[in-house]
Short mmCIF file of C-alpha atoms in Angstrom, two decimals:
data_model
loop_
_atom_site.label_atom_id
_atom_site.label_comp_id
_atom_site.label_asym_id
_atom_site.label_seq_id
_atom_site.Cartn_x
_atom_site.Cartn_y
_atom_site.Cartn_z
CA UNK A 1 0.45 0.07 0.03
CA UNK A 2 1.19 3.16 -0.72
CA UNK A 3 0.85 6.09 2.05
CA UNK A 4 0.61 9.59 1.62
CA UNK A 5 4.22 10.47 2.93
CA UNK A 6 5.88 12.18 -0.12
CA UNK A 7 7.79 9.93 -2.17
CA UNK A 8 11.83 10.92 -2.44
CA UNK A 9 12.78 9.55 -5.93
CA UNK A 10 16.59 10.82 -4.92
CA UNK A 11 16.01 8.47 -2.10
CA UNK A 12 15.06 5.52 -3.95
CA UNK A 13 17.83 5.91 -6.11
CA UNK A 14 20.62 6.29 -3.67
CA UNK A 15 19.22 3.12 -1.81
CA UNK A 16 18.89 1.11 -4.82
CA UNK A 17 22.68 2.32 -5.73
CA UNK A 18 24.28 1.67 -2.47
CA UNK A 19 22.16 -2.11 -2.18
CA UNK A 20 23.67 -2.86 -5.62
CA UNK A 21 26.86 -1.85 -4.65
CA UNK A 22 26.92 -3.71 -1.24
CA UNK A 23 25.37 -6.98 -3.16
CA UNK A 24 28.39 -6.79 -5.23
CA UNK A 25 30.73 -6.43 -2.12
CA UNK A 26 28.63 -9.10 -0.64
CA UNK A 27 29.35 -11.81 -3.49
CA UNK A 28 33.03 -10.85 -3.10
CA UNK A 29 33.03 -11.06 0.16
CA UNK A 30 31.36 -14.54 0.44
CA UNK A 31 34.22 -15.73 -2.94
CA UNK A 32 37.25 -14.23 -1.11
CA UNK A 33 35.81 -16.35 2.50
CA UNK A 34 35.22 -19.45 -0.01
CA UNK A 35 38.56 -19.30 -1.13
CA UNK A 36 40.50 -18.59 2.19
CA UNK A 37 37.97 -21.39 4.26
CA UNK A 38 37.77 -23.55 1.20
CA UNK A 39 34.27 -24.67 2.66
CA UNK A 40 31.32 -23.35 0.92
CA UNK A 41 28.97 -24.94 3.29
CA UNK A 42 30.01 -23.56 6.39
CA UNK A 43 30.22 -19.85 4.57
CA UNK A 44 26.68 -20.32 3.01
CA UNK A 45 25.34 -21.53 6.37
CA UNK A 46 26.87 -18.93 8.78
CA UNK A 47 26.07 -15.98 6.51
CA UNK A 48 22.51 -17.12 5.81
CA UNK A 49 21.65 -18.35 9.22
CA UNK A 50 22.86 -14.57 10.57
CA UNK A 51 21.13 -12.37 7.83
CA UNK A 52 17.93 -14.38 8.67
CA UNK A 53 18.36 -13.68 12.21
CA UNK A 54 19.20 -9.61 11.88
CA UNK A 55 16.46 -9.80 9.06
CA UNK A 56 13.32 -11.58 10.77
CA UNK A 57 14.56 -10.57 13.98
CA UNK A 58 16.05 -6.54 13.72
CA UNK A 59 12.85 -4.97 15.74
CA UNK A 60 13.05 -7.54 18.68
CA UNK A 61 17.13 -6.95 18.84
CA UNK A 62 17.07 -3.61 18.59
CA UNK A 63 14.13 -3.22 21.45
CA UNK A 64 15.99 -5.33 23.49
CA UNK A 65 19.26 -3.47 22.84
CA UNK A 66 17.86 -0.18 23.11
CA UNK A 67 15.80 -1.04 26.48
CA UNK A 68 12.31 -0.83 24.81
CA UNK A 69 9.19 -2.31 25.59
CA UNK A 70 5.49 -2.76 24.03
CA UNK A 71 3.06 -0.41 25.69
CA UNK A 72 -0.87 -0.19 24.64
CA UNK A 73 -3.20 2.50 24.98
CA UNK A 74 -4.47 2.10 28.12
CA UNK A 75 -0.87 3.17 29.31
CA UNK A 76 0.27 5.32 27.16
CA UNK A 77 -3.04 7.37 25.16
CA UNK A 78 -1.50 10.49 24.48
CA UNK A 79 1.15 8.63 22.48
CA UNK A 80 -1.22 6.18 20.71
CA UNK A 81 -3.41 9.35 19.79
CA UNK A 82 -0.49 10.83 17.88
CA UNK A 83 0.43 7.78 16.12
CA UNK A 84 -3.03 7.33 15.14
CA UNK A 85 -3.48 10.78 13.76
CA UNK A 86 -0.75 10.52 11.73
CA UNK A 87 -1.29 7.29 10.43
CA UNK A 88 -4.22 8.13 9.46
CA UNK A 89 -2.79 11.28 7.60
CA UNK A 90 -0.28 9.10 5.73
CA UNK A 91 -2.35 6.55 4.94
CA UNK A 92 -0.31 3.58 6.08
CA UNK A 93 -0.42 0.92 8.66
CA UNK A 94 -0.04 1.49 11.98
CA UNK A 95 3.33 0.17 13.53
CA UNK A 96 3.83 -0.84 17.19
CA UNK A 97 4.21 1.57 19.74
CA UNK A 98 6.70 1.10 22.06
CA UNK A 99 8.56 3.24 24.87
CA UNK A 100 12.16 2.80 26.26
CA UNK A 101 12.94 3.82 29.59
CA UNK A 102 15.97 6.11 29.12
CA UNK A 103 16.63 9.58 30.11
CA UNK A 104 18.37 10.48 27.00
CA UNK A 105 15.88 12.33 24.32
CA UNK A 106 15.34 10.07 21.36
CA UNK A 107 13.16 8.13 18.81
CA UNK A 108 13.62 5.68 16.30
CA UNK A 109 11.84 3.11 14.04
CA UNK A 110 12.84 -0.59 13.25
CA UNK A 111 11.23 -3.32 11.28
CA UNK A 112 11.44 -5.01 8.08
CA UNK A 113 8.15 -3.63 6.25
CA UNK A 114 5.38 -1.34 7.40
CA UNK A 115 3.28 -4.58 8.51
CA UNK A 116 6.16 -5.19 10.87
CA UNK A 117 7.23 -2.08 12.17
CA UNK A 118 7.91 -0.56 15.57
CA UNK A 119 8.17 2.89 16.50
CA UNK A 120 9.90 3.71 19.61
CA UNK A 121 10.31 6.86 21.87
CA UNK A 122 12.43 7.27 25.17
CA UNK A 123 10.72 8.54 28.55
CA UNK A 124 13.20 11.55 27.91
CA UNK A 125 11.65 12.65 24.91
CA UNK A 126 8.05 12.36 26.25
CA UNK A 127 9.12 14.74 29.18
CA UNK A 128 10.80 17.04 27.12
CA UNK A 129 8.72 17.83 23.81
CA UNK A 130 5.37 19.71 23.57
CA UNK A 131 3.14 17.98 21.44
CA UNK A 132 3.36 19.74 18.23
CA UNK A 133 7.19 18.67 18.64
CA UNK A 134 6.34 15.11 19.32
CA UNK A 135 4.11 15.21 16.30
CA UNK A 136 6.88 15.98 14.42
CA UNK A 137 9.31 13.65 15.57
CA UNK A 138 6.78 10.52 15.23
CA UNK A 139 6.04 11.64 11.73
CA UNK A 140 10.02 11.69 10.78
CA UNK A 141 10.07 8.24 11.88
CA UNK A 142 7.12 6.78 10.57
CA UNK A 143 8.35 8.40 7.35
CA UNK A 144 11.30 6.19 7.57
CA UNK A 145 8.97 3.46 7.74
CA UNK A 146 6.95 4.74 4.65
CA UNK A 147 9.81 5.00 2.78
CA UNK A 148 11.19 1.32 3.80
CA UNK A 149 14.97 2.83 4.58
CA UNK A 150 14.49 1.47 7.77
CA UNK A 151 14.77 -2.24 5.92
CA UNK A 152 17.24 -1.55 3.64
CA UNK A 153 19.48 0.04 6.45
CA UNK A 154 18.73 -3.38 8.29
CA UNK A 155 20.51 -5.12 5.11
CA UNK A 156 22.64 -3.04 4.41
CA UNK A 157 24.38 -3.39 7.81
CA UNK A 158 24.44 -7.10 7.81
CA UNK A 159 27.44 -7.25 5.71
CA UNK A 160 29.50 -5.09 7.96
CA UNK A 161 28.36 -6.42 10.82
CA UNK A 162 29.36 -9.76 9.66
CA UNK A 163 32.92 -8.45 8.38
CA UNK A 164 32.97 -6.97 11.94
CA UNK A 165 32.64 -9.87 13.73
CA UNK A 166 34.92 -12.20 11.44
CA UNK A 167 37.81 -9.54 11.72
CA UNK A 168 37.44 -9.94 15.67
CA UNK A 169 37.29 -13.67 15.78
CA UNK A 170 40.65 -13.66 13.64
CA UNK A 171 42.08 -10.82 16.00
CA UNK A 172 41.40 -13.15 18.77
CA UNK A 173 42.18 -16.39 17.43
CA UNK A 174 45.82 -15.23 16.33
CA UNK A 175 46.44 -14.05 19.99
CA UNK A 176 45.29 -16.89 22.20
CA UNK A 177 45.62 -19.62 19.86
CA UNK A 178 48.61 -18.58 17.28
CA UNK A 179 51.29 -20.59 18.88
CA UNK A 180 49.34 -23.92 17.99
CA UNK A 181 48.72 -22.97 14.46
CA UNK A 182 50.73 -23.76 11.43
CA UNK A 183 52.13 -21.37 9.09
CA UNK A 184 49.22 -22.34 6.29
CA UNK A 185 46.62 -21.74 8.56
CA UNK A 186 48.09 -18.18 9.97
CA UNK A 187 48.30 -17.12 6.40
CA UNK A 188 44.28 -18.06 6.06
CA UNK A 189 43.35 -16.03 8.63
CA UNK A 190 45.49 -12.89 7.81
CA UNK A 191 43.49 -13.60 4.69
CA UNK A 192 40.45 -13.14 6.42
CA UNK A 193 41.21 -10.45 8.54
CA UNK A 194 42.55 -8.39 5.69
CA UNK A 195 39.37 -9.33 3.40
CA UNK A 196 36.77 -8.76 6.27
CA UNK A 197 38.65 -5.37 7.71
CA UNK A 198 38.26 -3.89 3.96
CA UNK A 199 34.95 -5.29 3.72
CA UNK A 200 33.61 -3.56 6.50
CA UNK A 201 35.63 0.05 5.69
CA UNK A 202 33.58 -0.01 2.14
CA UNK A 203 30.37 -0.89 3.60
CA UNK A 204 30.67 1.29 6.50
CA UNK A 205 31.19 3.96 3.94
CA UNK A 206 28.41 3.45 2.09
CA UNK A 207 25.71 2.62 4.65
CA UNK A 208 27.00 6.21 6.08
CA UNK A 209 26.41 8.43 3.05
CA UNK A 210 22.69 6.60 2.40
CA UNK A 211 21.88 7.27 6.17
CA UNK A 212 22.74 11.10 6.01
CA UNK A 213 20.69 11.52 3.18
CA UNK A 214 17.61 9.29 4.73
CA UNK A 215 17.42 11.71 7.66
CA UNK A 216 16.77 14.98 5.39
CA UNK A 217 14.33 13.24 3.50
CA UNK A 218 12.49 12.11 6.49
CA UNK A 219 12.82 15.29 7.99
CA UNK A 220 11.32 16.82 4.48
CA UNK A 221 8.50 14.02 4.70
CA UNK A 222 7.67 14.94 7.90
CA UNK A 223 7.56 18.49 7.58
CA UNK A 224 5.10 18.03 4.38
CA UNK A 225 2.90 15.46 5.86
CA UNK A 226 2.11 17.51 9.20
CA UNK A 227 2.75 21.01 7.52
CA UNK A 228 4.62 22.48 10.56
CA UNK A 229 8.54 22.51 9.93
CA UNK A 230 8.83 25.34 12.39
CA UNK A 231 7.95 21.98 15.06
CA UNK A 232 9.96 19.69 13.81
CA UNK A 233 12.77 22.41 13.61
CA UNK A 234 12.03 22.76 17.52
CA UNK A 235 12.02 19.51 18.19
CA UNK A 236 15.58 18.71 16.45
CA UNK A 237 17.20 21.91 18.53
CA UNK A 238 15.75 21.10 21.87
CA UNK A 239 16.60 17.46 21.96
CA UNK A 240 20.04 17.79 19.96
CA UNK A 241 21.06 20.35 22.56
CA UNK A 242 20.02 18.26 25.57
CA UNK A 243 21.63 15.04 24.25
CA UNK A 244 24.89 17.59 24.20
CA UNK A 245 24.73 17.93 28.19
CA UNK A 246 24.52 14.46 28.71
CA UNK A 247 28.19 13.34 29.88
CA UNK A 248 29.62 11.64 26.90
CA UNK A 249 30.31 8.15 28.78
CA UNK A 250 26.71 7.76 29.73
CA UNK A 251 26.39 8.11 26.00
CA UNK A 252 28.43 5.46 24.80
CA UNK A 253 25.85 2.69 24.71
CA UNK A 254 23.72 3.96 22.62
CA UNK A 255 26.16 5.46 20.28
CA UNK A 256 26.24 2.05 18.61
CA UNK A 257 22.57 2.38 17.25
CA UNK A 258 23.09 6.01 16.26
CA UNK A 259 22.15 5.18 12.42
CA UNK A 260 18.42 4.31 13.97
CA UNK A 261 18.22 7.49 15.65
CA UNK A 262 16.00 10.86 15.65
CA UNK A 263 19.35 12.26 16.44
CA UNK A 264 22.45 11.06 16.96
CA UNK A 265 24.04 10.36 20.77
CA UNK A 266 26.87 12.61 20.38
CA UNK A 267 28.03 15.19 22.51
CA UNK A 268 28.76 17.47 20.09
CA UNK A 269 28.55 18.82 16.71
CA UNK A 270 30.63 17.00 14.43
CA UNK A 271 33.98 18.35 12.58
CA UNK A 272 35.88 16.37 10.15
CA UNK A 273 34.10 12.87 11.33
CA UNK A 274 30.66 14.69 10.16
CA UNK A 275 31.93 12.45 6.69
CA UNK A 276 31.52 9.44 8.88
CA UNK A 277 28.43 10.25 10.51
CA UNK A 278 25.17 8.36 10.54
CA UNK A 279 23.26 11.93 10.50
CA UNK A 280 23.71 15.74 8.73
CA UNK A 281 24.41 18.38 10.81
CA UNK A 282 22.11 20.20 12.77
CA UNK A 283 22.75 23.21 10.65
CA UNK A 284 21.76 21.17 7.88
CA UNK A 285 18.68 19.89 8.84
CA UNK A 286 17.59 22.94 10.53
CA UNK A 287 18.36 25.14 7.18
CA UNK A 288 16.45 22.61 5.42
CA UNK A 289 13.25 23.06 7.17
CA UNK A 290 13.57 26.76 7.19
CA UNK A 291 13.68 26.37 3.44
CA UNK A 292 10.28 24.12 3.50
CA UNK A 293 8.58 26.54 6.09
CA UNK A 294 9.20 29.85 3.82
CA UNK A 295 7.79 27.21 1.11
CA UNK A 296 4.60 26.69 3.01
CA UNK A 297 4.13 30.20 4.20
CA UNK A 298 5.16 29.79 8.01
CA UNK A 299 6.49 32.46 9.79
CA UNK A 300 7.44 30.74 13.22
CA UNK A 301 10.98 28.96 13.24
CA UNK A 302 13.40 28.68 16.41
CA UNK A 303 15.62 31.58 16.53
CA UNK A 304 19.21 31.18 15.92
CA UNK A 305 20.04 32.14 19.38
CA UNK A 306 18.16 28.92 20.64
CA UNK A 307 20.00 26.72 18.43
CA UNK A 308 22.52 24.16 20.25
#
C-alpha cells in the first residue's frame, strides 16, 4: 500500500545504488571467504543464518538493545493518539508503539516492512517535548517506515556486522591460539582478517552516506505531512541541545545504534568526522526545514540564538 508520505525519488535511487554496490561487495566477500576457508557449506550456512536472524528479528534485537517495550493505549493514550492521527493522515498501517525507559531524549523506528514495524520513543523525549514537537518527531520516524529505508539500512548493515565479527574472531584467534597453528593456517586467518577489514570499511562508508541522506528525506517528508516544519525544527534543536549536555560516558552504549536514532547520541556537533556520521549536521537539517517553512508560508522558526 502506498502511503501519503511524499515519495522521494532521490532517496529511492540512493537506496538502489547502495544495495547494488553492497550486493557486489557481498558476492566478492563470499567468494573470498570460500577461497580462504575452502568450505562453501560453512560460509553459506553461517552467513545465511546471520542474515535471516538480523532481517527477521531486527525489531526485537533493536528493542532489546535499546531497552524498549511495547506499550498499550491504556498506558500511553496521548502517544497512541498522535501515532493514530499521523497514520490516518499518511494512510499507512499503524506500527507497534513502544517506549524506552531512557532519559536520553530520542526516538527510532525499526522493522522489515510497514506491516512489521515498531516506533519507539524514550521517556526522556516524552518529558521534554511539546505535543507539536512530538508529532514532528513521530512523523519523521513513520516516514522511515513508509519509505522502507529502515529495512534497507537493516539489510545494508548486515555485511558490515559480519565483516566486523570476523575481524574480531580472527584477531582473538591469533592472539589466543597462534602458537598452536601452522604457517598455512596463519596465512588463512590473516587473509580473512584483511578481506573482512576491507569489506567493513567499504560498507561503513556506503551506509553512512545513505544514512545521512535518509535523515534529510525523513525531515522533509515529516514537515510536508504535518505542515509544521517549525515544530520539527524546534524538536531537533531541543533534543540535540539536551543530548549535548549528557556526559559522553553515559552516551557510549547508545552510540552503537546512532543510525536508527532521530538524532545521534553524540556530545557535540561533528567536525571532520561529519563525513563518517550517520546524520547530517543540525545546521543542515535546520536550514532545510527553514526553506520548507518559507515554501509553506510559516512564519515561526526557532531563533538562531536558541540553536544548540
